PDB file of C-alpha atoms in Angstrom:
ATOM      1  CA  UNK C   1      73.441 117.256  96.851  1.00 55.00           C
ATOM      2  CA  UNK C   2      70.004 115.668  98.196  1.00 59.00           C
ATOM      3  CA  UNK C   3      72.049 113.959 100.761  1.00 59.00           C
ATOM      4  CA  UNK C   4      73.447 117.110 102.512  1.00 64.00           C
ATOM      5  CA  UNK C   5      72.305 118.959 105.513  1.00 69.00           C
ATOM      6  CA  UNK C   6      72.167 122.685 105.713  1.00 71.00           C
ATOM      7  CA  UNK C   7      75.313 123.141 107.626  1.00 69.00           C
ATOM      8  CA  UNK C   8      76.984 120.902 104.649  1.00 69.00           C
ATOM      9  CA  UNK C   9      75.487 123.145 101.574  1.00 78.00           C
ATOM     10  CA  UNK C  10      76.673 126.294 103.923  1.00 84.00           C
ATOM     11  CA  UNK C  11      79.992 124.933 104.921  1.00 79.00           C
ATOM     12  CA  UNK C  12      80.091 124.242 101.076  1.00 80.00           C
ATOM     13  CA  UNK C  13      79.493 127.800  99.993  1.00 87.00           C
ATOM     14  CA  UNK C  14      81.874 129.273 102.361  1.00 90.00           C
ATOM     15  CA  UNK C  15      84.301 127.257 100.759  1.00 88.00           C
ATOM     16  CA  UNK C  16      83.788 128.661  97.727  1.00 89.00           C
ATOM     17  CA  UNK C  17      83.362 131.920  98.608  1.00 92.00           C
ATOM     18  CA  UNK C  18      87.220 131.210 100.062  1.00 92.00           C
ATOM     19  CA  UNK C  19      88.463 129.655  96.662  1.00 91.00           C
ATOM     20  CA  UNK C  20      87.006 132.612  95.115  1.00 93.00           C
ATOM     21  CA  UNK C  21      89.088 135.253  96.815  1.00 93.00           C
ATOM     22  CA  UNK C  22      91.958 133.168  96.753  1.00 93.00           C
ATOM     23  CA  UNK C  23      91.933 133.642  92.680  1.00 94.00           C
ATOM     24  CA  UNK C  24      91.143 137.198  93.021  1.00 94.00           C
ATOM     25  CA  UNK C  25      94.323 138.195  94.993  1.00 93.00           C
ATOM     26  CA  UNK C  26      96.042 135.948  92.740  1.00 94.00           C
ATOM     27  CA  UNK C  27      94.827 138.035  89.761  1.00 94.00           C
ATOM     28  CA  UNK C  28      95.672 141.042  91.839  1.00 93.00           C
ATOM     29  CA  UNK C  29      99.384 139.333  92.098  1.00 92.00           C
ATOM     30  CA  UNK C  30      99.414 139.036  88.469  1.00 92.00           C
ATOM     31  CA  UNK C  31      98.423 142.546  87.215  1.00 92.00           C
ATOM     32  CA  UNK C  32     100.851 143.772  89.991  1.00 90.00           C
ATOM     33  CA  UNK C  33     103.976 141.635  88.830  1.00 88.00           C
ATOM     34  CA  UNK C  34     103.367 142.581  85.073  1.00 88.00           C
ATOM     35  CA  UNK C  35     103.044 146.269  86.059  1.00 87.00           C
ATOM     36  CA  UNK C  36     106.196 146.465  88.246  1.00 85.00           C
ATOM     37  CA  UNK C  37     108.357 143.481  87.731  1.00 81.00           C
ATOM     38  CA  UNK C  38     110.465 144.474  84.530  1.00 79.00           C
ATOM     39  CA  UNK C  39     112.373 141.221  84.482  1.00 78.00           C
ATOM     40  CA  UNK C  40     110.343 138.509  82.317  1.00 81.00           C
ATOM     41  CA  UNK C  41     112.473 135.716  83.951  1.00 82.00           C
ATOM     42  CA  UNK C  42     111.674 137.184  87.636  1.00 83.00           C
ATOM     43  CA  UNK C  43     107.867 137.471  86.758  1.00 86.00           C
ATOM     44  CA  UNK C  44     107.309 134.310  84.985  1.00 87.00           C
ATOM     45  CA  UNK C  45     109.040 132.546  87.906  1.00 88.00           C
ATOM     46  CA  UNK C  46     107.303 134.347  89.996  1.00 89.00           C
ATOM     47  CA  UNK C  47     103.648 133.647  88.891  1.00 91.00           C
ATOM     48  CA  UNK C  48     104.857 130.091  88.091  1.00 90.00           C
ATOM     49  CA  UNK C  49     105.577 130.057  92.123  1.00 91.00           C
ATOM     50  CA  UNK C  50     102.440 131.401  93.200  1.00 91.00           C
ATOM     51  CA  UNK C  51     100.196 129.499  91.021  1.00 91.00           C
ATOM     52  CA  UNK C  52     101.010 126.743  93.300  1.00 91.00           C
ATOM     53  CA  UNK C  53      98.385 128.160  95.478  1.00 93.00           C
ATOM     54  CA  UNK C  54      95.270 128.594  93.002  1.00 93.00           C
ATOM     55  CA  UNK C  55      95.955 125.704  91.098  1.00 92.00           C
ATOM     56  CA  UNK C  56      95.819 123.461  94.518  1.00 90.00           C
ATOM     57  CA  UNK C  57      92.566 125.444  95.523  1.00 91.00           C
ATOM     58  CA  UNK C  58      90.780 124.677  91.706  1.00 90.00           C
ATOM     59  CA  UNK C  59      91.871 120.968  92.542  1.00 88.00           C
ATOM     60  CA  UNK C  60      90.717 120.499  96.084  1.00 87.00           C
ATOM     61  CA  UNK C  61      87.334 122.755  94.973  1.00 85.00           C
ATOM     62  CA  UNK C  62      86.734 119.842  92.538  1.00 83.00           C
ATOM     63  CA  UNK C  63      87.020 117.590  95.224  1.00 77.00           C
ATOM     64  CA  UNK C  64      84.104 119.196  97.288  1.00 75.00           C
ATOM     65  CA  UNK C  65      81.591 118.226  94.036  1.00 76.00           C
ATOM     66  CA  UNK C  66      83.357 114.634  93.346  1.00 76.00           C
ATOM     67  CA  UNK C  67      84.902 113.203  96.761  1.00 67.00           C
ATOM     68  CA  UNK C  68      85.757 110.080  95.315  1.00 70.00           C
ATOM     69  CA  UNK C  69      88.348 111.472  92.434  1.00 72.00           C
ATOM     70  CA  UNK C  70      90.795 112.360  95.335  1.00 71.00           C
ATOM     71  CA  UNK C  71      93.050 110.379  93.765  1.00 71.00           C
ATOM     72  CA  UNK C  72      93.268 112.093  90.194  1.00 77.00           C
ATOM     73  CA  UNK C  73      92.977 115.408  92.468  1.00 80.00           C
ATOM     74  CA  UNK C  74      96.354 114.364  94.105  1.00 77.00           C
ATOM     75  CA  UNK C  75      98.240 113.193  90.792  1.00 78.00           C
ATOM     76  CA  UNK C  76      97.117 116.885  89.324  1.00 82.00           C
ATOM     77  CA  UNK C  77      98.500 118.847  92.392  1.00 84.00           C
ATOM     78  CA  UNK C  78     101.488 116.737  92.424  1.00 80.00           C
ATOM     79  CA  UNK C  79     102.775 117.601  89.318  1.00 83.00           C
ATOM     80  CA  UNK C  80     101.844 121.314  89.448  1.00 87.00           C
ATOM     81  CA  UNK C  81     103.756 120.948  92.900  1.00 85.00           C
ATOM     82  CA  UNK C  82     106.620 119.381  91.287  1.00 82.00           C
ATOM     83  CA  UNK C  83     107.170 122.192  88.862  1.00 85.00           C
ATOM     84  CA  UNK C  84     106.470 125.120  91.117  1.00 87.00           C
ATOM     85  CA  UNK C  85     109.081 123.525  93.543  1.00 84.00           C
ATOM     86  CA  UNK C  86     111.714 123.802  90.904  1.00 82.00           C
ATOM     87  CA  UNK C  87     110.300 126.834  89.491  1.00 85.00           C
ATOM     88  CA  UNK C  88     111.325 128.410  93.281  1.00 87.00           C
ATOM     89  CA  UNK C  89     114.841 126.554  92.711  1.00 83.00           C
ATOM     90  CA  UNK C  90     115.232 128.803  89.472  1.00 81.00           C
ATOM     91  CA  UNK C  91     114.190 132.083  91.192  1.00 85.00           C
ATOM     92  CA  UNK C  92     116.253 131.265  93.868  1.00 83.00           C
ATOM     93  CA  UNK C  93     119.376 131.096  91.948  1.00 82.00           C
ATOM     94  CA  UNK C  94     118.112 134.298  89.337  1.00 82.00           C
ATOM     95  CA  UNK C  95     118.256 136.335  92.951  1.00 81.00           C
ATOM     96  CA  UNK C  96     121.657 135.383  93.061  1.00 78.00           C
ATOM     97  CA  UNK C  97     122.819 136.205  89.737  1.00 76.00           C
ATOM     98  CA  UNK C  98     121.957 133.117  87.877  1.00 75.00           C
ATOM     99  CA  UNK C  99     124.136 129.598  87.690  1.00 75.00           C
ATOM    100  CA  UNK C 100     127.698 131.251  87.286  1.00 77.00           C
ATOM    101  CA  UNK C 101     127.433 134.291  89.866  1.00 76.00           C
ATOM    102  CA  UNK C 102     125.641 131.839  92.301  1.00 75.00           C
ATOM    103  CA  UNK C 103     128.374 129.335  92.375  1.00 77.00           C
ATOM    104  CA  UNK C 104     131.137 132.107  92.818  1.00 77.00           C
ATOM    105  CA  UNK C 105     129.180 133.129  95.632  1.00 75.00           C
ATOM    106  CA  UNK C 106     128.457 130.193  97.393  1.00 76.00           C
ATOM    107  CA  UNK C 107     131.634 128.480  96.943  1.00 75.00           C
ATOM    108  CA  UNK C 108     132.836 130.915  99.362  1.00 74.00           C
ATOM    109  CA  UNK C 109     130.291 130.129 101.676  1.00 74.00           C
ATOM    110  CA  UNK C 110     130.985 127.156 104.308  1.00 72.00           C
ATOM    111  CA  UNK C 111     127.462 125.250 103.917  1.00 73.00           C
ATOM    112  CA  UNK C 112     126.011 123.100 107.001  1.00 74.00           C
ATOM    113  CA  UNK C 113     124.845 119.515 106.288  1.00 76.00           C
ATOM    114  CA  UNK C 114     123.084 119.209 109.823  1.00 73.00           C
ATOM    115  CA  UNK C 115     120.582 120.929 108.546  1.00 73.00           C
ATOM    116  CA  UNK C 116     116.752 119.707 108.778  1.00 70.00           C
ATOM    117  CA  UNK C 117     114.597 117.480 108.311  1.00 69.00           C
ATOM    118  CA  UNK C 118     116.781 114.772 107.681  1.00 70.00           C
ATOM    119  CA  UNK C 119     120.279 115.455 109.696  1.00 70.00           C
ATOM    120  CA  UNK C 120     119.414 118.531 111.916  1.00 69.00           C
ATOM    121  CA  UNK C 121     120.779 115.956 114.827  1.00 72.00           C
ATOM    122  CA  UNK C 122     123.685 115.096 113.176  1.00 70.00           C
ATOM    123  CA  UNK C 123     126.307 117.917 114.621  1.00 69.00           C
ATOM    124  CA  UNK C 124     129.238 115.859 113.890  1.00 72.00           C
ATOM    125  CA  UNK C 125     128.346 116.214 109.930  1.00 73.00           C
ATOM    126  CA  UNK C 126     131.448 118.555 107.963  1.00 75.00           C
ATOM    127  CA  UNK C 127     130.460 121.871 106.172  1.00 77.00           C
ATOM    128  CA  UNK C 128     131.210 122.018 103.116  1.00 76.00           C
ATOM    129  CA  UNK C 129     131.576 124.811  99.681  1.00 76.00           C
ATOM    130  CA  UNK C 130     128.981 124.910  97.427  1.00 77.00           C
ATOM    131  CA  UNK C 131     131.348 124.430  94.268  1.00 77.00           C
ATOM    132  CA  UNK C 132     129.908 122.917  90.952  1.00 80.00           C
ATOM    133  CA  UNK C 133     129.895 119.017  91.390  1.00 80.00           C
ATOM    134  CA  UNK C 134     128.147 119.814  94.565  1.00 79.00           C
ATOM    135  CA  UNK C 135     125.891 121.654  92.951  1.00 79.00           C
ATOM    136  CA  UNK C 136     125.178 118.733  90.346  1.00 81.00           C
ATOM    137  CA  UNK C 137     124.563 116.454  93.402  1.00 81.00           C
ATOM    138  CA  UNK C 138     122.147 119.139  95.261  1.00 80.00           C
ATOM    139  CA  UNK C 139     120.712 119.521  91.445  1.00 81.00           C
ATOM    140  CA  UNK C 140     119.352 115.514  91.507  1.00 83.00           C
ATOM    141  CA  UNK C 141     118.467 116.220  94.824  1.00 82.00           C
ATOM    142  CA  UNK C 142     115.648 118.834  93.694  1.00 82.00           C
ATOM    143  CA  UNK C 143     115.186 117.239  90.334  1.00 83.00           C
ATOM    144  CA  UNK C 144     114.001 113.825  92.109  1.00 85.00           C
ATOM    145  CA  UNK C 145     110.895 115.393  93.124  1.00 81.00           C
ATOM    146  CA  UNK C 146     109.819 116.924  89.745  1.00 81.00           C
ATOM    147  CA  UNK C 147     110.043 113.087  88.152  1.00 83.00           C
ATOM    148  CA  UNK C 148     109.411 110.770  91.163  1.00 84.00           C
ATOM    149  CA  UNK C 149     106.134 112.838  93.206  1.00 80.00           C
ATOM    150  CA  UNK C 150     104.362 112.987  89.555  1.00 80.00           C
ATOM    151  CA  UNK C 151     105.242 109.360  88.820  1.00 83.00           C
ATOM    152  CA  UNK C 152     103.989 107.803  92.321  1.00 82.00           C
ATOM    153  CA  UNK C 153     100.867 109.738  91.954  1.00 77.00           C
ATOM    154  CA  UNK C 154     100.128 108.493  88.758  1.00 80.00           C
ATOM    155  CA  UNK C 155     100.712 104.880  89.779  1.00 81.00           C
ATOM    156  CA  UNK C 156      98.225 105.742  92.932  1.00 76.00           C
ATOM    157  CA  UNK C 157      95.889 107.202  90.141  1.00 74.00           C
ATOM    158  CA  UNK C 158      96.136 104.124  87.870  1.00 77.00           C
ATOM    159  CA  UNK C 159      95.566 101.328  90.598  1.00 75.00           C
ATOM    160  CA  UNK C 160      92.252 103.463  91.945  1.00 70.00           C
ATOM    161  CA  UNK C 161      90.752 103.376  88.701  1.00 68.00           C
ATOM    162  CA  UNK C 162      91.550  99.842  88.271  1.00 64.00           C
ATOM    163  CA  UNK C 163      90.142  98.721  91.887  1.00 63.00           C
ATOM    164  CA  UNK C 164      93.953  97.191  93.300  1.00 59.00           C
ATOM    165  CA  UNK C 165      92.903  99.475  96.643  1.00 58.00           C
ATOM    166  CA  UNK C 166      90.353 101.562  98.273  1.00 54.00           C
ATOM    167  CA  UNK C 167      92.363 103.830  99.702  1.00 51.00           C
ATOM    168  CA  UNK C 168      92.843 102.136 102.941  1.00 55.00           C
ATOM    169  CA  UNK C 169      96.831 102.786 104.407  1.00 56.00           C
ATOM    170  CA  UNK C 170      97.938  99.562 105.394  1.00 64.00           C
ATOM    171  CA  UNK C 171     101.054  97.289 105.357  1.00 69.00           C
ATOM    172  CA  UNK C 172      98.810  95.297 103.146  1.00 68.00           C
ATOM    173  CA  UNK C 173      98.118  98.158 100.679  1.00 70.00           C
ATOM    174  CA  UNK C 174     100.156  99.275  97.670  1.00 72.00           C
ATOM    175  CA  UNK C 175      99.111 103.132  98.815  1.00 74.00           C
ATOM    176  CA  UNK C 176     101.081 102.451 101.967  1.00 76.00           C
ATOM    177  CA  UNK C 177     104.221 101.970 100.554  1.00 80.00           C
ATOM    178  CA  UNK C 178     103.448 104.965  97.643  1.00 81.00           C
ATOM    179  CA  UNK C 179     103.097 106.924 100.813  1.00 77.00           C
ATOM    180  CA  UNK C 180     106.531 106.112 102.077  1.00 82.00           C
ATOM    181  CA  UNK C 181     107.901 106.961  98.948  1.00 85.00           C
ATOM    182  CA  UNK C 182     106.395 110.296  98.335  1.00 80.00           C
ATOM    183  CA  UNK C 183     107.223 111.041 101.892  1.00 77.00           C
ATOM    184  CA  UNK C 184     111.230 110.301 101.511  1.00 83.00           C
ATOM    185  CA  UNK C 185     110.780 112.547  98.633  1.00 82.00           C
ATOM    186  CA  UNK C 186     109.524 115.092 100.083  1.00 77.00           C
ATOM    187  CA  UNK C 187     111.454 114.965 102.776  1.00 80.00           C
ATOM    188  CA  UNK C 188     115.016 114.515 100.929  1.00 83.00           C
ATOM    189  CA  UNK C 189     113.958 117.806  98.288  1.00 81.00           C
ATOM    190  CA  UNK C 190     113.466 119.759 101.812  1.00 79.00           C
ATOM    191  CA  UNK C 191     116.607 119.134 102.980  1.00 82.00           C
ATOM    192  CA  UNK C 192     118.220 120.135  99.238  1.00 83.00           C
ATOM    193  CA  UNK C 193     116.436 123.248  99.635  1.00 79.00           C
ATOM    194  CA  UNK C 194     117.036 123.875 103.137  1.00 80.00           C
ATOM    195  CA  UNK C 195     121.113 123.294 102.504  1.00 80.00           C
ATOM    196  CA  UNK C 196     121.512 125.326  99.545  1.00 80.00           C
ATOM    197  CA  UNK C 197     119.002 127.931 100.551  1.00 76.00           C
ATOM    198  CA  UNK C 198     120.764 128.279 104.387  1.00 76.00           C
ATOM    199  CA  UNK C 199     123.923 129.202 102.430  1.00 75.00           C
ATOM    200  CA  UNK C 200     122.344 131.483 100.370  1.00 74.00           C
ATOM    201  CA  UNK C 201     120.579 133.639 102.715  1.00 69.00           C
ATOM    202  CA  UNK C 202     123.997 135.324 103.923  1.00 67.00           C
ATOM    203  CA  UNK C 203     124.692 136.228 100.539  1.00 68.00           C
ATOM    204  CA  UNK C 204     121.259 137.014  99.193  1.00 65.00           C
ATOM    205  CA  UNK C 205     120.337 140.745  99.489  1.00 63.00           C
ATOM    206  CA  UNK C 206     117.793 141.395 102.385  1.00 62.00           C
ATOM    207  CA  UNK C 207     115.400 142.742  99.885  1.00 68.00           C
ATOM    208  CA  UNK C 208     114.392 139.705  97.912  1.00 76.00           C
ATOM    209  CA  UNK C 209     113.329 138.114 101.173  1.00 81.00           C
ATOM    210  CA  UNK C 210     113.737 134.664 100.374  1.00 82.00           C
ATOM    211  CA  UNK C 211     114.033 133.351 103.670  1.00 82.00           C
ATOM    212  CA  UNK C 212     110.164 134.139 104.059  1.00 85.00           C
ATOM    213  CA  UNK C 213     109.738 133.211 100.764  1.00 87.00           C
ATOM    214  CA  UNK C 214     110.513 129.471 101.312  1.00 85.00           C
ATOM    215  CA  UNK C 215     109.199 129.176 104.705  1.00 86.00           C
ATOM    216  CA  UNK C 216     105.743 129.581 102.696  1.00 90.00           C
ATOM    217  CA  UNK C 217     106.931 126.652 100.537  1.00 87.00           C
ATOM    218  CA  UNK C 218     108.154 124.441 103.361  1.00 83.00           C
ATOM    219  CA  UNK C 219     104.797 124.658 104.654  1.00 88.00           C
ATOM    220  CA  UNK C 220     103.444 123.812 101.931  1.00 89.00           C
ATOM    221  CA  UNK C 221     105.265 120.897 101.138  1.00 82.00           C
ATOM    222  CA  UNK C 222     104.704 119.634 104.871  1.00 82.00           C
ATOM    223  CA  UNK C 223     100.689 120.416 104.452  1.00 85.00           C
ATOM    224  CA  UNK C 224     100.355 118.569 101.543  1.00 81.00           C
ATOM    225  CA  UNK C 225     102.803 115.032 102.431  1.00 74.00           C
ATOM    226  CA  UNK C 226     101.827 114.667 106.068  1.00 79.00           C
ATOM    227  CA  UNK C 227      98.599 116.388 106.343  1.00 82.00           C
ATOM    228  CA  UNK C 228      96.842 113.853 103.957  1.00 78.00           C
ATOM    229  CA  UNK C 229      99.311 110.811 105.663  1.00 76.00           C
ATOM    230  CA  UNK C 230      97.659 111.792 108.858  1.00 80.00           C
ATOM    231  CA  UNK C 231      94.238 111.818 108.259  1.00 75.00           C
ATOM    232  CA  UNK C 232      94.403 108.879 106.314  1.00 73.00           C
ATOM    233  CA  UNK C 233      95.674 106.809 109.500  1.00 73.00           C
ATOM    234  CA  UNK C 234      93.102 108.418 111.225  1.00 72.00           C
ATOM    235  CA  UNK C 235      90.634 107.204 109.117  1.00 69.00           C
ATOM    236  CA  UNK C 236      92.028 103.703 109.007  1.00 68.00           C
ATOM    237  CA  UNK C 237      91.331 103.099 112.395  1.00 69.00           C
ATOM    238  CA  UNK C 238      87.966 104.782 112.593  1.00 71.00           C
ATOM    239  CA  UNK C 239      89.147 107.616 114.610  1.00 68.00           C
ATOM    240  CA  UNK C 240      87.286 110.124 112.064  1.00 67.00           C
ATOM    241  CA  UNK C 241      84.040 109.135 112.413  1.00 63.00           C
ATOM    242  CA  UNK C 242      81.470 108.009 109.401  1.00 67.00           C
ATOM    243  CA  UNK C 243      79.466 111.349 109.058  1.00 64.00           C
ATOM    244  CA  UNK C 244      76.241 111.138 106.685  1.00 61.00           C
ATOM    245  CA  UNK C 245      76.990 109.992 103.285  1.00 60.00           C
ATOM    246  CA  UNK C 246      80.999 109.440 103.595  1.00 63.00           C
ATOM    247  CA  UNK C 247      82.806 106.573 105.274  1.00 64.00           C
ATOM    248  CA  UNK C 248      85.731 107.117 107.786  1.00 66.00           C
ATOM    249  CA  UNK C 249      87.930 107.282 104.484  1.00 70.00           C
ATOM    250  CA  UNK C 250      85.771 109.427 102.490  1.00 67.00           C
ATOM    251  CA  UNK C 251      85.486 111.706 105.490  1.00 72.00           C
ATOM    252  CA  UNK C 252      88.930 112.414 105.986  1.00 74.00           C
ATOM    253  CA  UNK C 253      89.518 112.761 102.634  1.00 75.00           C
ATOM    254  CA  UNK C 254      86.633 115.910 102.737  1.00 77.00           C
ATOM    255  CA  UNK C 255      88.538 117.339 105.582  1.00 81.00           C
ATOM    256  CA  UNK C 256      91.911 116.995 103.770  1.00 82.00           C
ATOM    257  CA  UNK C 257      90.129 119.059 100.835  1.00 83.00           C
ATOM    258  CA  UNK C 258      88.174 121.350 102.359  1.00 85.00           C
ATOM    259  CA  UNK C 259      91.378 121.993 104.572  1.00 88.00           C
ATOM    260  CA  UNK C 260      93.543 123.084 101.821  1.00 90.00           C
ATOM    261  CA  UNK C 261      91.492 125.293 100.346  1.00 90.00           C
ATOM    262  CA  UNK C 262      91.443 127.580 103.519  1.00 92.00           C
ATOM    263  CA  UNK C 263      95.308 126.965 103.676  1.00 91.00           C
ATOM    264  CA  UNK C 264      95.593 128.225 100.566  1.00 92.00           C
ATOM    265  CA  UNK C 265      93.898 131.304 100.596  1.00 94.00           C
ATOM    266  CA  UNK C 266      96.194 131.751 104.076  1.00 94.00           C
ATOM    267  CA  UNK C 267      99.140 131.377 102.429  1.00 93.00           C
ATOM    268  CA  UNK C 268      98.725 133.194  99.361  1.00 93.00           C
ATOM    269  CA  UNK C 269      97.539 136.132 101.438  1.00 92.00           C
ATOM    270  CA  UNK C 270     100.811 136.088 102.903  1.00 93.00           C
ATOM    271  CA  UNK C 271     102.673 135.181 100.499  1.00 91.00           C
ATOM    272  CA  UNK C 272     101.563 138.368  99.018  1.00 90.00           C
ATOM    273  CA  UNK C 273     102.995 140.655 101.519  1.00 89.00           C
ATOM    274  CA  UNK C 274     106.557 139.450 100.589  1.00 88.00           C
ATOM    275  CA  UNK C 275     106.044 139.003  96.613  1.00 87.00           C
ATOM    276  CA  UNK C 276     104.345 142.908  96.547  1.00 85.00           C
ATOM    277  CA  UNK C 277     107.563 144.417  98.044  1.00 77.00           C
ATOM    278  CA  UNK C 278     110.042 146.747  95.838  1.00 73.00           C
ATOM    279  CA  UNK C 279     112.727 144.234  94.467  1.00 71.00           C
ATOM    280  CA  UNK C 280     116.729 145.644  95.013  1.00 67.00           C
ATOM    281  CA  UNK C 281     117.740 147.460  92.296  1.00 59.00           C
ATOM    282  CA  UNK C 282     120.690 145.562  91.740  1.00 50.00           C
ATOM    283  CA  UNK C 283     118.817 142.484  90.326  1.00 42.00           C
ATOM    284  CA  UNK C 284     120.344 140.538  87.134  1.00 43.00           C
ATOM    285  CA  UNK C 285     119.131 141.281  84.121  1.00 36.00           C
ATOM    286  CA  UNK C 286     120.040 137.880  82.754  1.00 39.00           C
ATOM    287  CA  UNK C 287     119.067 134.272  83.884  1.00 37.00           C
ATOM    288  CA  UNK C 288     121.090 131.294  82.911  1.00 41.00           C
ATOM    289  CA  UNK C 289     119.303 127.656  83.053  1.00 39.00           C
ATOM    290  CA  UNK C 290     120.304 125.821  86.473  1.00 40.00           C
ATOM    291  CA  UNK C 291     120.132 122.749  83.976  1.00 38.00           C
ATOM    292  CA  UNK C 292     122.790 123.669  81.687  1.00 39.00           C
ATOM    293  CA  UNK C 293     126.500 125.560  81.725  1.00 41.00           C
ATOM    294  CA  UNK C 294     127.601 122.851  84.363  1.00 39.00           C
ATOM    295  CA  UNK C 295     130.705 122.301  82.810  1.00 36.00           C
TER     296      UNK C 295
END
């Protein structure tokens, strides 16, 4: 703290002040979703979804008092990530009935594969019917992330504490190629999610509003993979200047954090406006495991 200026300890405390209300309206979510949400599969997945956004802020607000654990700060978020992601796969499939009643419905659905990020080019690419070995393949598809984003992270988390790299994104590096690899991850559980969740907006009912629902998450996911990637370049050729007590690194590591934490609060505020709304009465009362019953 004796190193900052007065526009640092300011910028600081509006940060704060940010991260603050961010776990307020979450709180707010929660007391609402318990009070009006009589489904305890629904709410849990629900509240599993948007803790995403506080847990990131608690991470990143760390980061503002200890700049150099960014590492462990992206290891933690990555594996809350992980599990919110598939927590939104299973109250994606709840809205549609669960496993059995989703698979009914999208089997008679003709599903797109030139669908983004990965093939949105490719217009000579079939459609295809969501049946249930497609499903098992669409299944890995999601369930790479939960295992492989958690996994990378920790390997970045183990070779910063033992001093294999500074941080620095370079062919050189062993971060540069961890990057890669999170980013094909990323990228390939976006276009599971975009394929499956195309289909199932004809057949979803208008109410649940799931197409808004995972545009927050997309954003997300492209906030936290390329955001970082970005900077980091940035940084690696001294674009971002050194600014008081951080290097070009350390720098664009602060802007990363202090970043998300306004993100956040933006996208749980709306995020809000779509998870507050009256459910359809006709939602299922039941939930069966996307992981099992695949028989």
């Amino acid at each position: 703290m004796k190193g900052l200026t007065v526009g640092d300890i300011i910028e600081a405390l509006v940060l704060n002040i940010v991260a603050i209300a961010t776990y307020a309206i979450f709180i707010e979510l929660w007391v609402y979703l318990h009070k009006n949400i009589a489904n305890d599969i629904i709410k849990e997945k629900t509240l599993l979804v948007l803790g995403l956004f506080p847990v990131t802020t608690v991470a990143y607000q760390l980061g503002i008092f200890v700049p150099r654990a960014a590492t462990l700060i992206d290891f933690v978020t990555a594996v809350y990530t992980s599990i919110s992601l598939f927590g939104f796969f299973h109250l994606a499939i709840t809205y549609l009935g669960g496993v059995t009643e989703a698979i009914d419905k999208l089997q008679y659905v003709d599903a797109s594969l030139n669908v983004g990020p990965c093939c949105c080019c490719c217009l000579f690419l079939p459609k295809v019917r969501i049946n249930r070995k497609a499903y098992r393949i669409l299944r890995i598809g999601i369930l790479q992330t939960l295992i492989l984003q958690p996994v990378l992270q920790f390997i970045s988390a183990v070779l910063w504490v033992d001093g294999k790299f500074d941080g620095e994104v370079l062919p050189s590096s062993p971060l540069f190629y961890i990057k890669i690899l999170l980013n094909i991850s990323a990228l390939m559980s976006l276009y599971v999610f975009n394929l499956l969740l195309k289909a199932a907006f004809g057949i979803a009912e208008a109410g649940y509003h799931l197409m808004a629902k995972y545009a927050i998450i997309i954003i997300y996911i492209i906030l936290s993979n390329l955001q970082p990637l970005i900077l980091g370049g940035l940084a690696t050729y001294n674009i971002i200047p050194c600014v008081g007590l951080y290097s070009s690194k350390g720098r664009a590591s602060q802007i990363d954090h202090h970043a998300k934490i306004l993100e956040m609060f933006i996208l749980l505020l709306v995020s809000r406006k779509y998870y507050r709304k009256c459910l359809p009465e006709s939602i299922p009362l039941y939930f069966e495991n996307p992981l099992h019953n695949m028989c």
